[in-house]
mmCIF file of C-alpha atoms in Angstrom:
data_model
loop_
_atom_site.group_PDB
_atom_site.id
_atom_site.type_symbol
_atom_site.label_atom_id
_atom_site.label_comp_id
_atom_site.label_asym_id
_atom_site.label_seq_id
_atom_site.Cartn_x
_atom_site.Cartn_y
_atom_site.Cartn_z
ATOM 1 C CA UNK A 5 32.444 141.458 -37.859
ATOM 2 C CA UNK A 6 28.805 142.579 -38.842
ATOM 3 C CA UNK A 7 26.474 142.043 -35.949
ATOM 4 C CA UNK A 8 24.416 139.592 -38.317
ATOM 5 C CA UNK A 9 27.816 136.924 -38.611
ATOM 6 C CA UNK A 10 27.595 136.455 -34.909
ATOM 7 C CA UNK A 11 27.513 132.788 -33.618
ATOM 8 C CA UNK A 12 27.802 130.389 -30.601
ATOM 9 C CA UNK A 13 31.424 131.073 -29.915
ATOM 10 C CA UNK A 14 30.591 135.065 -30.207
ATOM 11 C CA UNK A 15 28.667 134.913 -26.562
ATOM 12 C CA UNK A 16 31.415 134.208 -24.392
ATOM 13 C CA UNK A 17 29.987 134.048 -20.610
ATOM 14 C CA UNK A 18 29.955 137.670 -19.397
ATOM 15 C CA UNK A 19 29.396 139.328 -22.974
ATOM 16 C CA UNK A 20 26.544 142.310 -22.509
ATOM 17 C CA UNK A 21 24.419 144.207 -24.951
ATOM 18 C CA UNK A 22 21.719 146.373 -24.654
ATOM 19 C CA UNK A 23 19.178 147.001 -27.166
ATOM 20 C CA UNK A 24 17.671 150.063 -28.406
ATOM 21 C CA UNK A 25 14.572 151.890 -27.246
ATOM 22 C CA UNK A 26 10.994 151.420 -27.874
ATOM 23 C CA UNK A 27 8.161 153.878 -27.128
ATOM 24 C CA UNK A 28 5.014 151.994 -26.133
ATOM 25 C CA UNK A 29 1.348 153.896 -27.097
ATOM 26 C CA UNK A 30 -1.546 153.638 -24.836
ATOM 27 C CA UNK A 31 -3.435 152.547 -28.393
ATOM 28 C CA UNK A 32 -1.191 149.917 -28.670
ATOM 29 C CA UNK A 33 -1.507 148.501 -25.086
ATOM 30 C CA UNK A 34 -5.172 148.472 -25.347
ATOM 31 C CA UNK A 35 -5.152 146.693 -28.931
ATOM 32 C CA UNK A 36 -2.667 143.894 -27.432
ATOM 33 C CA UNK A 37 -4.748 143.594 -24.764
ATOM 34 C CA UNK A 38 -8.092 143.458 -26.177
ATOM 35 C CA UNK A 39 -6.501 140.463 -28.499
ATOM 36 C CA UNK A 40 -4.464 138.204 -25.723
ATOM 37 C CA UNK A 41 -4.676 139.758 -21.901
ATOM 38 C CA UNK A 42 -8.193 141.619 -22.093
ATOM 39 C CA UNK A 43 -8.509 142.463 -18.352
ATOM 40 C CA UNK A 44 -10.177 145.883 -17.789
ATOM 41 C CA UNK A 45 -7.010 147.482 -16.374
ATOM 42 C CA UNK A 46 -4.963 146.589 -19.567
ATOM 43 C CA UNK A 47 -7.681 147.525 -22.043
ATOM 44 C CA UNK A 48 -10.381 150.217 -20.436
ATOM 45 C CA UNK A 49 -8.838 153.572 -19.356
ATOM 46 C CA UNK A 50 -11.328 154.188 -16.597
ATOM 47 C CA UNK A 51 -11.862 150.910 -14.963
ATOM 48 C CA UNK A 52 -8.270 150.827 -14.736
ATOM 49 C CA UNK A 53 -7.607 154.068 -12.210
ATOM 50 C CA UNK A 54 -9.695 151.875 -9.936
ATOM 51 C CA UNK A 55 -6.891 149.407 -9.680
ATOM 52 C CA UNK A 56 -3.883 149.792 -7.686
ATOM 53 C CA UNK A 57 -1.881 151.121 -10.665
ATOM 54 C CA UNK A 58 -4.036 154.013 -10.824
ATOM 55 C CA UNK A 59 -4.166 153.935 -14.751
ATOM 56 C CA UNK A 60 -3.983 151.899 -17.802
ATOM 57 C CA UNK A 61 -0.713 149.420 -17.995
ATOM 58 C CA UNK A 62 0.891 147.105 -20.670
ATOM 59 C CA UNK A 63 0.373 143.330 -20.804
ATOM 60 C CA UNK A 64 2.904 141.874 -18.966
ATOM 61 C CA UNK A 65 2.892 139.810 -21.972
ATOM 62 C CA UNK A 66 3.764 142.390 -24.019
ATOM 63 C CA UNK A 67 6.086 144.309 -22.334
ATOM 64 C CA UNK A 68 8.016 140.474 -22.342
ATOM 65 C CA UNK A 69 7.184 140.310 -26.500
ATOM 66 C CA UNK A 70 8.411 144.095 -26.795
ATOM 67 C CA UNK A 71 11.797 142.887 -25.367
ATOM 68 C CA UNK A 72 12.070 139.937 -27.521
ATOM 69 C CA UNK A 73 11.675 141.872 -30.417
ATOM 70 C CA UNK A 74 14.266 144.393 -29.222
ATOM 71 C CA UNK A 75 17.006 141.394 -28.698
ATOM 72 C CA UNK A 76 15.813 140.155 -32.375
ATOM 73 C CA UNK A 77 16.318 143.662 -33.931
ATOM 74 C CA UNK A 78 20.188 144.017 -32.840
ATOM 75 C CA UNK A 79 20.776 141.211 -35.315
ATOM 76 C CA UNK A 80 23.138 139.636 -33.243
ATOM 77 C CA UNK A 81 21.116 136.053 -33.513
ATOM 78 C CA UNK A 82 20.159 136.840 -36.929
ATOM 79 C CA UNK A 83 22.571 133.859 -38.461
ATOM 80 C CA UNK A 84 22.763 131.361 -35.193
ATOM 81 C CA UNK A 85 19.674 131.212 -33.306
ATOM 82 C CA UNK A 86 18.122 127.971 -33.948
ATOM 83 C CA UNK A 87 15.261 128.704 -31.220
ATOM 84 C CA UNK A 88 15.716 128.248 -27.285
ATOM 85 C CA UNK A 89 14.045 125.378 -25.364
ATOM 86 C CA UNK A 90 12.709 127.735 -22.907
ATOM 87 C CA UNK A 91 12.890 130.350 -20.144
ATOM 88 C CA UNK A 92 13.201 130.810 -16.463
ATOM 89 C CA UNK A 93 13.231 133.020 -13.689
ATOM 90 C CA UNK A 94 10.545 135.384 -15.497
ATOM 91 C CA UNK A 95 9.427 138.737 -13.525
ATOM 92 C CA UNK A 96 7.577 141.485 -13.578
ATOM 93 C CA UNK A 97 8.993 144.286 -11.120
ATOM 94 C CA UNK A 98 6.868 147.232 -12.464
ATOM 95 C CA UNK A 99 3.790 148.024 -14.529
ATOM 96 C CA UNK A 100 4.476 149.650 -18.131
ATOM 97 C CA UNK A 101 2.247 152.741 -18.241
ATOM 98 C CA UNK A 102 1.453 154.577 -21.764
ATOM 99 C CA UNK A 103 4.681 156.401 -22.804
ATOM 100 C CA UNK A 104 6.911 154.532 -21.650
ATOM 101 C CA UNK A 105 10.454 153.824 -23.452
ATOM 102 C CA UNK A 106 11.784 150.227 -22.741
ATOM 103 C CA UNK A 107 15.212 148.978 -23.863
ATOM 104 C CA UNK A 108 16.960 145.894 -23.013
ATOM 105 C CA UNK A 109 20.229 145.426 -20.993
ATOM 106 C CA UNK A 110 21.353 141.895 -21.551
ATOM 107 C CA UNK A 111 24.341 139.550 -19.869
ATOM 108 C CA UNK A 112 25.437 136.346 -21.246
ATOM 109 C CA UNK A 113 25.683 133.746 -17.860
ATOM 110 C CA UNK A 114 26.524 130.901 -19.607
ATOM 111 C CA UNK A 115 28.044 129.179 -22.668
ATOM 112 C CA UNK A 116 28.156 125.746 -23.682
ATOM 113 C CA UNK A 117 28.935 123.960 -26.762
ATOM 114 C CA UNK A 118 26.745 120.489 -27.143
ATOM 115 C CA UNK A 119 28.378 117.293 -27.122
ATOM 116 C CA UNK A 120 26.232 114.915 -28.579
ATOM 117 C CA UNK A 121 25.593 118.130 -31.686
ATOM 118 C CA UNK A 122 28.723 120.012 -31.892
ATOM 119 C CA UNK A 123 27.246 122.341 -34.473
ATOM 120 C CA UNK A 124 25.291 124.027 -31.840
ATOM 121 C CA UNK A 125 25.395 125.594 -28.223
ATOM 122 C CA UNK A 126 23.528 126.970 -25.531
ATOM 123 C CA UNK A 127 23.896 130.514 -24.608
ATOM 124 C CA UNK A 128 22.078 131.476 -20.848
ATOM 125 C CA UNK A 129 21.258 135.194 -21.269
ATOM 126 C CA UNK A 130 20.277 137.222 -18.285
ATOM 127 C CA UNK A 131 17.915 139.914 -19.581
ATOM 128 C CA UNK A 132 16.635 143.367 -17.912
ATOM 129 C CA UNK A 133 13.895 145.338 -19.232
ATOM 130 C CA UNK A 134 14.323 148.567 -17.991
ATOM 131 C CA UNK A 135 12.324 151.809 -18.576
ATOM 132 C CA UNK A 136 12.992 155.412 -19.180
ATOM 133 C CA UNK A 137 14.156 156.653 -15.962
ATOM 134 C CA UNK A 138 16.175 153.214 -15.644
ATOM 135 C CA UNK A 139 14.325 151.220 -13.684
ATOM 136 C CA UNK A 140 13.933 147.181 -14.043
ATOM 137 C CA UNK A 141 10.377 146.489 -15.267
ATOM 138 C CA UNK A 142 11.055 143.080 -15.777
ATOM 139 C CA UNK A 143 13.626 140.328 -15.698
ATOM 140 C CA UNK A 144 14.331 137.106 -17.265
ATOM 141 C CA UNK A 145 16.529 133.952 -17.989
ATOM 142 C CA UNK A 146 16.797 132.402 -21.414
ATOM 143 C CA UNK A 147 18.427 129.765 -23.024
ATOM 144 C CA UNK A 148 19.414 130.792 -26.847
ATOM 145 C CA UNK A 149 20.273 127.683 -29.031
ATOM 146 C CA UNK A 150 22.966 128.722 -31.058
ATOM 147 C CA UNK A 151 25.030 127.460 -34.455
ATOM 148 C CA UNK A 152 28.687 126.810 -33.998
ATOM 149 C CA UNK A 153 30.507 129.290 -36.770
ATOM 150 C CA UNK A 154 30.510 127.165 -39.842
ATOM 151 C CA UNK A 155 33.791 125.714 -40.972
#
């Protein structure tokens, strides 16, 4: 099965991916910043060592939009996702400094086909952002709406 042909019944409760790697720039953490979260210690390299993270971080915003994109690009919801009525649990454990590689490791926590629309499910996905020396930088719960495989 291509990862693309995946649907609801594909994400049996304890299924895990992970995703691959990204490399984030200190260019692009300013620029992201400067557009959506333009606080000095996101988007100005000197204000920011007088913070307590000692230098220039990510968005939390974007370090959450950098793993979204990572889940997208596995292709695993390419065919069923039909969006997700929301999120929970959302943290941020760790600040994302210039040159740092994130990846996703992901856990499915719960499955469940919809009675009242049987062509669809919801999928509860447990997801860890993690950095390059393995350590959580963020965490979060989502809800994937999902197509039933087509008859």
């Amino acid at each position: 099965m291509r990862e693309g042909d995946m649907y609801f019944e594909d994400f049996p409760v304890g299924y895990s991916f992970t995703t691959d790697h990204y490399l984030v720039l200190k260019d692009e953490i300013i620029d992201f910043a400067q557009q959506w979260d333009p606080q000095p210690f996101h988007i100005d390299e000197a204000a920011a060592e007088d913070y307590p993270y000692g230098g220039l971080i990510a968005s939390g915003w974007h370090t959450l939009l950098i793993s979204f994109r990572l889940m997208l690009e596995t292709g695993k919801f390419k065919e069923c996702s039909i969006g997700s009525p929301g999120m929970q649990e959302l943290r941020w454990l760790l600040p994302v400094t210039p040159g740092d590689t994130l990846y996703n490791r992901a856990r499915v926590d719960s499955a469940k086909q919809s009675k009242s629309k049987p062509d669809r499910g919801f999928v509860t996905v447990q997801y860890e952002v993690l950095n390059q020396k393995d350590q959580k930088v963020a965490t979060y719960l989502i809800t994937h709406m999902l197509r039933v495989r087509p008859n």
